PDB file of C-alpha atoms and ligand atoms in Angstrom:
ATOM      1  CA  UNK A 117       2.369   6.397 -20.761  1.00 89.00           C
ATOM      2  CA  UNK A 118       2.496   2.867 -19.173  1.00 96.00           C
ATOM      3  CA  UNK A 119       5.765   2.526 -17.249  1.00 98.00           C
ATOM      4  CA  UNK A 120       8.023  -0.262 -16.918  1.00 98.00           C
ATOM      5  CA  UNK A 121       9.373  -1.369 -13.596  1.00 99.00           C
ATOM      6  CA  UNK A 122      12.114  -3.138 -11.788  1.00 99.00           C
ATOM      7  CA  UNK A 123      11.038  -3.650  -8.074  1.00 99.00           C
ATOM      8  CA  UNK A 124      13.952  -4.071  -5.685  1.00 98.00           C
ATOM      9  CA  UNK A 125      13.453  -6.237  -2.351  1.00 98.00           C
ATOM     10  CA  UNK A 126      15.136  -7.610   0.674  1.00 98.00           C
ATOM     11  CA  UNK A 127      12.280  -8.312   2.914  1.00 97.00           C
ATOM     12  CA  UNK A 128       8.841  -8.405   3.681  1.00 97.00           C
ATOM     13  CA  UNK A 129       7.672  -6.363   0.748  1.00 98.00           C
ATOM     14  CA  UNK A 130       4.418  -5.034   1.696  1.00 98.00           C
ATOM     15  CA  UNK A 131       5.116  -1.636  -0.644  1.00 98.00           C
ATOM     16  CA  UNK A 132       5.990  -3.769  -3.438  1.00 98.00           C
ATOM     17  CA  UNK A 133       2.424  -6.061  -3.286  1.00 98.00           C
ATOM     18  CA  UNK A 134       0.711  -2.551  -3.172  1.00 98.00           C
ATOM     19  CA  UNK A 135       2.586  -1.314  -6.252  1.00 99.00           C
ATOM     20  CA  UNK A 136       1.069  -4.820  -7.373  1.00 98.00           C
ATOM     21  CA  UNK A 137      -2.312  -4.730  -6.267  1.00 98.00           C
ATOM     22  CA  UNK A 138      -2.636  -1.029  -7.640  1.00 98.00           C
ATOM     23  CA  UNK A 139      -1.550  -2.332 -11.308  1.00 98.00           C
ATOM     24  CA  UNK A 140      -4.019  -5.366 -10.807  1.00 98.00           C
ATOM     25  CA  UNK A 141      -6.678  -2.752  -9.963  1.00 98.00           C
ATOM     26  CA  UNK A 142      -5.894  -0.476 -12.403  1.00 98.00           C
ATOM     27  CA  UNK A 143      -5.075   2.392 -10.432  1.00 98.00           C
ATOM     28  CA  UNK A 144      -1.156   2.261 -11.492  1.00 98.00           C
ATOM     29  CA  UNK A 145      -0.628   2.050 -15.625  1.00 98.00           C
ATOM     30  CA  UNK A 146       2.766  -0.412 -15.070  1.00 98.00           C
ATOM     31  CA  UNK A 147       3.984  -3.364 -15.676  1.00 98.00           C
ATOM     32  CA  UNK A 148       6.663  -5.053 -13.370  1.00 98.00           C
ATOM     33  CA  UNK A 149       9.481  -6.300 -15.449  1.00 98.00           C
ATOM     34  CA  UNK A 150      11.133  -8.107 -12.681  1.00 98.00           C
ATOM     35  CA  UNK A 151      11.198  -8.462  -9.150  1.00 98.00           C
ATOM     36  CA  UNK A 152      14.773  -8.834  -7.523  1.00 98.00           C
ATOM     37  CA  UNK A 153      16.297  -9.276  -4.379  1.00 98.00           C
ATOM     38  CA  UNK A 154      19.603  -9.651  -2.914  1.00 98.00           C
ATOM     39  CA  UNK A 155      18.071 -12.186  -0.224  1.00 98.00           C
ATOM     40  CA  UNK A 156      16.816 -15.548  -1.752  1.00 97.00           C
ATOM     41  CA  UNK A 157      14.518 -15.935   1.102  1.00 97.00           C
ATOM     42  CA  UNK A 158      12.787 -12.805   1.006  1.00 98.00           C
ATOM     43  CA  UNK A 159       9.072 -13.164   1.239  1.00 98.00           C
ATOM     44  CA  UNK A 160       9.140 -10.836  -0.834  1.00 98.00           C
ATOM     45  CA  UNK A 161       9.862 -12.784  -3.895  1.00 98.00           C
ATOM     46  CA  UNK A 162       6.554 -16.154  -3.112  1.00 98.00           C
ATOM     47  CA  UNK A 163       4.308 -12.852  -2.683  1.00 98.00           C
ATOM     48  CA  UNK A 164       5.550 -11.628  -6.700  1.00 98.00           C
ATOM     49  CA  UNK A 165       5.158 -15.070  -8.108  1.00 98.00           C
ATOM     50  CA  UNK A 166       2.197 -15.273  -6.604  1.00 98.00           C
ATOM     51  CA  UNK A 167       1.455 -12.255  -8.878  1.00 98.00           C
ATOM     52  CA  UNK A 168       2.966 -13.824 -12.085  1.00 98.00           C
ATOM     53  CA  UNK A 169       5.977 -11.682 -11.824  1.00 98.00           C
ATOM     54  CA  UNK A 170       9.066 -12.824 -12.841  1.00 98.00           C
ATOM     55  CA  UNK A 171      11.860 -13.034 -10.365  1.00 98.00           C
ATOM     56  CA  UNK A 172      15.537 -13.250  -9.344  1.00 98.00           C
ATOM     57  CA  UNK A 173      17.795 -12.952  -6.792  1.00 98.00           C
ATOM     58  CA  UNK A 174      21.360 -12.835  -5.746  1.00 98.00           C
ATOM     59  CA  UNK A 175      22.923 -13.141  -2.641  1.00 97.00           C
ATOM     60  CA  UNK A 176      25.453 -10.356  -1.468  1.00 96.00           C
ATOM     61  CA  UNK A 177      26.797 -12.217   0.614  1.00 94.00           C
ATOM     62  CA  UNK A 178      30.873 -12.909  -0.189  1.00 94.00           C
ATOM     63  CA  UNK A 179      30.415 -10.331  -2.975  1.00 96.00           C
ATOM     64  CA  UNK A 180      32.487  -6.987  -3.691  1.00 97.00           C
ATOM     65  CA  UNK A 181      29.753  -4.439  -4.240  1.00 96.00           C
ATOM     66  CA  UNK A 182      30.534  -3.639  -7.470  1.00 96.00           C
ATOM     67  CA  UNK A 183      30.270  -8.042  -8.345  1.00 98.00           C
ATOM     68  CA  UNK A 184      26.917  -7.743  -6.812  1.00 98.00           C
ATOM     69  CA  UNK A 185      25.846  -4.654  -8.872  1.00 98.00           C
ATOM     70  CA  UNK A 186      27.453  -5.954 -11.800  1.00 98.00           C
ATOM     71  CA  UNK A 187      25.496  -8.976 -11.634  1.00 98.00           C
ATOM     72  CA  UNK A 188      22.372  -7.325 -10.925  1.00 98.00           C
ATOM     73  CA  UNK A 189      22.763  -5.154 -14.176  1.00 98.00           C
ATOM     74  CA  UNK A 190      23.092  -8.172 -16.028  1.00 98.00           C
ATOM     75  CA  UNK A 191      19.462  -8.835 -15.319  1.00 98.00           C
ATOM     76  CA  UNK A 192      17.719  -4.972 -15.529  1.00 98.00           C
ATOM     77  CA  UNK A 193      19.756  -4.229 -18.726  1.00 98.00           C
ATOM     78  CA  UNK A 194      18.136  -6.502 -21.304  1.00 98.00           C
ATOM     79  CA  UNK A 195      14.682  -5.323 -19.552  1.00 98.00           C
ATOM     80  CA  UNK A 196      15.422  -1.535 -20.458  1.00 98.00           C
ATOM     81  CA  UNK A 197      13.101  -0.727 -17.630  1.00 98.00           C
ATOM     82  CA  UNK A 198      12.057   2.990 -17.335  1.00 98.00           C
ATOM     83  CA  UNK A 199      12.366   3.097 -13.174  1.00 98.00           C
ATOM     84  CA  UNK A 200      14.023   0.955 -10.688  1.00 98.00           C
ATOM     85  CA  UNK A 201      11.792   0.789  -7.249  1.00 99.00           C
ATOM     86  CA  UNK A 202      14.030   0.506  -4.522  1.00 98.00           C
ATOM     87  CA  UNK A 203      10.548  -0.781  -2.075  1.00 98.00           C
ATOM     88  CA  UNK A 204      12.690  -1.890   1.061  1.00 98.00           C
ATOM     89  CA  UNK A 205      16.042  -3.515  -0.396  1.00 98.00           C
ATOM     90  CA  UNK A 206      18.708  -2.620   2.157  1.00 97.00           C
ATOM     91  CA  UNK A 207      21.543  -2.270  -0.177  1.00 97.00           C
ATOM     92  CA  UNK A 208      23.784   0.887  -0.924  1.00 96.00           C
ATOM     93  CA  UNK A 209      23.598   1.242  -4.410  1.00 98.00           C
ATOM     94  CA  UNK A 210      26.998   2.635  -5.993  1.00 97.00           C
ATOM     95  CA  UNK A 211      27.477   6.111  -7.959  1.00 97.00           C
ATOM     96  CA  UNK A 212      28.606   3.461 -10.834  1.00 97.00           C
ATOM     97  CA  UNK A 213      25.154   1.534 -10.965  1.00 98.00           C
ATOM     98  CA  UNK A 214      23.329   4.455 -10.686  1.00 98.00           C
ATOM     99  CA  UNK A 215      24.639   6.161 -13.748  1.00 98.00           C
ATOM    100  CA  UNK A 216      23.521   3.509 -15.906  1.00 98.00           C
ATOM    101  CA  UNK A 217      19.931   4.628 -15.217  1.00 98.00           C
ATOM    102  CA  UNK A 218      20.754   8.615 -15.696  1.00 98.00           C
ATOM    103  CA  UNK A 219      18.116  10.236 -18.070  1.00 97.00           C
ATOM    104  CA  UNK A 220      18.790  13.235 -20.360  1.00 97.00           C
ATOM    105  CA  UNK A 221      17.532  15.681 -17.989  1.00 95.00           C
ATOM    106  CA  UNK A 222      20.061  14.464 -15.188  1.00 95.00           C
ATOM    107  CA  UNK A 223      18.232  12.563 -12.517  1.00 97.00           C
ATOM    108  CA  UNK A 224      18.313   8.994 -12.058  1.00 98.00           C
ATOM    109  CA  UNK A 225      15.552   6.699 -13.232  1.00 98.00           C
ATOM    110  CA  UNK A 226      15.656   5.151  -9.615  1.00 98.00           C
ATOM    111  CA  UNK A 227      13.287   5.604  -6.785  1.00 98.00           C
ATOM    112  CA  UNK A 228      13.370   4.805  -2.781  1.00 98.00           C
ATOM    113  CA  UNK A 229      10.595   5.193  -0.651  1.00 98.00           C
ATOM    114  CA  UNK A 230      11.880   6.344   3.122  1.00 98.00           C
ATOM    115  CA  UNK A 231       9.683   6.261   6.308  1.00 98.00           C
ATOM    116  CA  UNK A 232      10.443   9.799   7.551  1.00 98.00           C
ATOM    117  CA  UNK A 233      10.418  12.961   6.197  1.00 98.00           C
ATOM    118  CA  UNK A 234      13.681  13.170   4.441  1.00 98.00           C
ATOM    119  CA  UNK A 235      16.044  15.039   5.335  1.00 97.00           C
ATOM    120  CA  UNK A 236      15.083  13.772   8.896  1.00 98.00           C
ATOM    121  CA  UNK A 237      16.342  10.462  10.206  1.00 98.00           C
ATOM    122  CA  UNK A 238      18.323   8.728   6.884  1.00 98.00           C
ATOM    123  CA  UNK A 239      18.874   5.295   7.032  1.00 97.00           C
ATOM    124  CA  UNK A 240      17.705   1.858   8.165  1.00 96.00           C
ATOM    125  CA  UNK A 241      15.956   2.920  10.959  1.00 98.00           C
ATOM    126  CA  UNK A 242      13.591   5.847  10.400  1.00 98.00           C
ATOM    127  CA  UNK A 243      10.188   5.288  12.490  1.00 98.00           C
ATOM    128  CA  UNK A 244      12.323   3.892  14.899  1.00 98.00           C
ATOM    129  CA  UNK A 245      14.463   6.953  15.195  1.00 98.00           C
ATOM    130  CA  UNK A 246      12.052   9.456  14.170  1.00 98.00           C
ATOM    131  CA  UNK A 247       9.900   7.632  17.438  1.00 98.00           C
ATOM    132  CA  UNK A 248      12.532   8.096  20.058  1.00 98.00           C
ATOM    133  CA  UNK A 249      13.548  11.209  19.442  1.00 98.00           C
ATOM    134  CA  UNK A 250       9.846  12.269  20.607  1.00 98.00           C
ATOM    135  CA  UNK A 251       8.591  13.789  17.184  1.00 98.00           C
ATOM    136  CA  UNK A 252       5.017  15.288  16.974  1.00 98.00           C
ATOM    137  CA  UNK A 253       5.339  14.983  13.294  1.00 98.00           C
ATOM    138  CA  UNK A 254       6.518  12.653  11.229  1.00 98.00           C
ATOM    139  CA  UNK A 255       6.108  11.005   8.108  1.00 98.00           C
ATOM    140  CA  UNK A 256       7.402   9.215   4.541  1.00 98.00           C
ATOM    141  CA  UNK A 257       8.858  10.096   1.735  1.00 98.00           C
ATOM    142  CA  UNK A 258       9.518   9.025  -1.993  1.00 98.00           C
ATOM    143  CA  UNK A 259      12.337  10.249  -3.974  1.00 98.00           C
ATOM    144  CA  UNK A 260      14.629  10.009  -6.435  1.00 98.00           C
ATOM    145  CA  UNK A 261      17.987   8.242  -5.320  1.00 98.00           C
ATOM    146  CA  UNK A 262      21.552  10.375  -5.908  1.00 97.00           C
ATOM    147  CA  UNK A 263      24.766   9.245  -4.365  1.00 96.00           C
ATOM    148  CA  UNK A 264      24.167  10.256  -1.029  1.00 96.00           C
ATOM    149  CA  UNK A 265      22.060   7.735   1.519  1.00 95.00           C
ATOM    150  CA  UNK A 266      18.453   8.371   1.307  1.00 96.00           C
ATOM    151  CA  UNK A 267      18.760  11.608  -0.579  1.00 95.00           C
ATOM    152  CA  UNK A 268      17.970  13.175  -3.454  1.00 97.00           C
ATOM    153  CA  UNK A 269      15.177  14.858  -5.312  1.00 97.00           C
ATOM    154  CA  UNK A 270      11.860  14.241  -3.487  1.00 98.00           C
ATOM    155  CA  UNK A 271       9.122  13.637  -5.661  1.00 98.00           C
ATOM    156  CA  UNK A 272       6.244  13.442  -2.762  1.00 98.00           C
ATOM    157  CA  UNK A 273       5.570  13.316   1.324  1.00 98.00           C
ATOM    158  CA  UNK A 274       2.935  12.548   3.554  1.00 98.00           C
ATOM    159  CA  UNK A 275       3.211  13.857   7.199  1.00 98.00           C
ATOM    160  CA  UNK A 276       1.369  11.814  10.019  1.00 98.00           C
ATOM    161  CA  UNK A 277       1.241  12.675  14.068  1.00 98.00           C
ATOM    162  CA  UNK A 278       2.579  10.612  16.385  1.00 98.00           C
ATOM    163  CA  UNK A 279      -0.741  10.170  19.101  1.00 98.00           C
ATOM    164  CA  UNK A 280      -0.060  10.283  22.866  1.00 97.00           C
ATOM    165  CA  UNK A 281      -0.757   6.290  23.010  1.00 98.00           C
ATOM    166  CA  UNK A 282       0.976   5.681  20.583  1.00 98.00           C
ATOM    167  CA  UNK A 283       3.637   2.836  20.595  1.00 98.00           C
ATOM    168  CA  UNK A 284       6.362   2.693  18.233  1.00 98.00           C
ATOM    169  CA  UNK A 285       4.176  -0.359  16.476  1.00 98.00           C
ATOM    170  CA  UNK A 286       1.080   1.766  16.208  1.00 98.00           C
ATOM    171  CA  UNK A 287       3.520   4.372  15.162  1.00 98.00           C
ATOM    172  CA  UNK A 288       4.638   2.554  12.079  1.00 98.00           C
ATOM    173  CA  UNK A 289       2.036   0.941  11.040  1.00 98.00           C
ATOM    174  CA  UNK A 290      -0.151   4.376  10.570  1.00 98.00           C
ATOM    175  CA  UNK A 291       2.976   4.983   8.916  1.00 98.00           C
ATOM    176  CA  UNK A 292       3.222   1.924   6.738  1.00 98.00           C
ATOM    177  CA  UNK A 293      -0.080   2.442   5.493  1.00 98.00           C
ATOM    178  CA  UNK A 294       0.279   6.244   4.110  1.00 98.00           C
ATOM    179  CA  UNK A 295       3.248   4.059   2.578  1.00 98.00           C
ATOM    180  CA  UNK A 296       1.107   1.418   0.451  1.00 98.00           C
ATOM    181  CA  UNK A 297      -1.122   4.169  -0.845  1.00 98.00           C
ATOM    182  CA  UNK A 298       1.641   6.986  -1.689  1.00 98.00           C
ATOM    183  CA  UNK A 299       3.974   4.868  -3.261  1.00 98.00           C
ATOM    184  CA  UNK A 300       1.738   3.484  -6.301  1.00 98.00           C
ATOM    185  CA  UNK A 301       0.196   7.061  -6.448  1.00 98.00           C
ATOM    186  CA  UNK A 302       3.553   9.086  -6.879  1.00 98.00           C
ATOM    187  CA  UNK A 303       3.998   5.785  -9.850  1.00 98.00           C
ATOM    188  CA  UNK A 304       0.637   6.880 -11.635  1.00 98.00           C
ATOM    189  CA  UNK A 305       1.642  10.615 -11.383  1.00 98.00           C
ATOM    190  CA  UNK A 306       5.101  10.045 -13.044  1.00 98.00           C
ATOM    191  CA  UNK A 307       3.419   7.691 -16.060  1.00 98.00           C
ATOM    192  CA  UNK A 308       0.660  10.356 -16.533  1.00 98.00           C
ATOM    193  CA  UNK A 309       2.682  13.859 -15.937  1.00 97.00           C
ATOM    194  CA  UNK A 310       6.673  12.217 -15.772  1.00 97.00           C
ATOM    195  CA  UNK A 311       8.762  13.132 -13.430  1.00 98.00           C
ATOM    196  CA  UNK A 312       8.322  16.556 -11.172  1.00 96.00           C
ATOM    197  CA  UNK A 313      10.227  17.614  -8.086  1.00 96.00           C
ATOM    198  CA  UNK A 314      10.713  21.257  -7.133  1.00 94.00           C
ATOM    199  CA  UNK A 315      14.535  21.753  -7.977  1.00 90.00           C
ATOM    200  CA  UNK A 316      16.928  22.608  -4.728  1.00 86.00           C
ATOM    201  CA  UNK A 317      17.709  26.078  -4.785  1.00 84.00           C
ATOM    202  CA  UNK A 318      20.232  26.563  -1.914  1.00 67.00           C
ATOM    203  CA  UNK A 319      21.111  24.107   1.810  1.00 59.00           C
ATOM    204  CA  UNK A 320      21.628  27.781   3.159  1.00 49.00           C
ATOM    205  CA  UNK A 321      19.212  30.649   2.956  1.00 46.00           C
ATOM    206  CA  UNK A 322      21.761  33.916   3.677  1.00 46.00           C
ATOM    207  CA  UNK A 323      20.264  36.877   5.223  1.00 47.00           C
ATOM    208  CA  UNK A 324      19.300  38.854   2.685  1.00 45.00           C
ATOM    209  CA  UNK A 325      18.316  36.511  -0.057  1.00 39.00           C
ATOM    210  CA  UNK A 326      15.071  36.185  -0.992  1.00 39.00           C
ATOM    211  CA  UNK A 327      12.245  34.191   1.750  1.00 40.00           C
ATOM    212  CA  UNK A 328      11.487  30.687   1.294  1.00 38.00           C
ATOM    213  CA  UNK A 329       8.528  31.186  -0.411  1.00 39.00           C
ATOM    214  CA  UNK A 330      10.046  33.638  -3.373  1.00 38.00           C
ATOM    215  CA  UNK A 331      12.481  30.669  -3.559  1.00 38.00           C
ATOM    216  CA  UNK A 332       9.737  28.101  -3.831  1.00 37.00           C
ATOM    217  CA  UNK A 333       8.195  30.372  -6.510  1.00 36.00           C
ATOM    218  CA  UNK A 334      11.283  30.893  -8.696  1.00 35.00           C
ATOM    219  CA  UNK A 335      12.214  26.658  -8.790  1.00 37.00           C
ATOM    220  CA  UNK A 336      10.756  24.617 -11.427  1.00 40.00           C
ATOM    221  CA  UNK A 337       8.560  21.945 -11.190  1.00 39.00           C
ATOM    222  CA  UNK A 338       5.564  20.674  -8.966  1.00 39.00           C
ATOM    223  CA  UNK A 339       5.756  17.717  -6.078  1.00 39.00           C
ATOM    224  CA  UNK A 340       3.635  14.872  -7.188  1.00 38.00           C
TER     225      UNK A 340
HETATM  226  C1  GRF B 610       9.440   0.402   4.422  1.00 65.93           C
HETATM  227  O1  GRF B 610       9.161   1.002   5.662  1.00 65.93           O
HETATM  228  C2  GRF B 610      10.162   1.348   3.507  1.00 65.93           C
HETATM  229  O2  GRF B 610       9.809   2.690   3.710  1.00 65.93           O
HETATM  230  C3  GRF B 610      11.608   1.149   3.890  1.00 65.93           C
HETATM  231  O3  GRF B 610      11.716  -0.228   4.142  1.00 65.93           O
HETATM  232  C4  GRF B 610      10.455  -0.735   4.552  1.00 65.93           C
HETATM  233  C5  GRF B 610      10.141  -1.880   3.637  1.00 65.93           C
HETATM  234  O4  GRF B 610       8.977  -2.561   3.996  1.00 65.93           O
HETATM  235  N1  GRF B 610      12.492   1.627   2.860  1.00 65.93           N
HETATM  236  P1  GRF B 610       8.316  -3.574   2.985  1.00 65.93           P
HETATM  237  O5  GRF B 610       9.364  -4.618   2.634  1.00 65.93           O
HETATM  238  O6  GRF B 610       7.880  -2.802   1.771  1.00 65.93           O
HETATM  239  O7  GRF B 610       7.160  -4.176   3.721  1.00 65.93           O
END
């Protein structure tokens, strides 16, 4: 099935132009409805119209969240989009926006991509975080967005080492690129198998339930 998409941006938006390049090339069966961002100056937003991609964009600024959202639905509604792609927009998106994307089976048809491996370092600041607290591993994840900040189910992860040279901008940018070439692929595996995450069995294995693995066994579902 050929997905629809609405890409979400504040920034730079170097995972959204390889979702783009990947439907160009024909390695991602999508088509991006609209790309949107809550900064008007994103680069973001030249680099999608340089694409042919429709845009729009609304300042936060001076808005209750719920304006901003409310505003925002006003432009994914009438697309009826299958998956919002958060790809770098650095806005909390409310319980009450989310719901409006909830499919049948219970998930929400919106998806983040994080640079660590989730649950490690949440928010704004992974590679930078993950980097000073001297990891040997680290990594990115993409993931279906719940309520909680940079949580939810996680659809796929890629694991890199941080080197002994490394600097924190040699450090991200081995990281960036695992980014650009998970994020269409985990795309391509939802429009050709749909959505599959191994379901959370429990935050707290007790001391005589069953191993991890027996766990893993018993859940449904395979990572992208
Ligand atoms: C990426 O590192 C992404 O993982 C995080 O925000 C950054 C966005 O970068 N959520 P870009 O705008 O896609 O270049």
């Amino acid at each position: 099935m050929s997905l629809t998409l609405a890409i979400l941006v504040s920034g730079r938006g170097s995972n959204m132009t390889a979702i783009l390049q990947a439907i160009a090339e024909r390695r991602l069966d999508a088509e991006v409805k609209i790309v949107f961002s809550n900064n008007a100056d994103a680069p973001a937003l030249a680099t999608a119209r340089g694409y042919s991609i429709a845009t729009a964009s609304i300042p936060h600024k001076g808005l209750p969240r719920e304006a901003h959202e409310e505003k925002l639905l006003e432009v994914l509604r009438p697309l009826e989009v299958d998956f919002v792609v958060l790809a770098g927009y650095m806005r909390i998106l409310s319980p009450r926006f989310l719901r409006e994307f909830k499919h049948e089976q219970g998930y929400f048809r919106v998806i983040n991509i994080h640079p660590s491996l989730l649950p490690a370092f949440p928010g704004a600041h992974g590679y930078e975080e993950a980097f000073e607290y001297g990891v040997r591993v680290s990594g990115i994840t993409v993931h279906l967005v719940d309520e909680r900040v940079d949580h939810g189910p996680i659809l796929a992860q890629m694991a890199f080492g941080r080197l002994s040279d490394d600097t924190l901008e040699s450090f991200k940018s081995r990281g960036l690129k695992l980014e650009h070439k998970l994020f269409p692929e985990v795309l391509q595996n939802i429009a050709r198998n749909g959505v599959q995450y191994f379901q959370r069995t429990t935050s707290v294995v007790a001391h005589d339930s069953p191993v991890a693995s027996d766990l893993a066994t018993a859940s449904k579902g395979v990572t992208a």
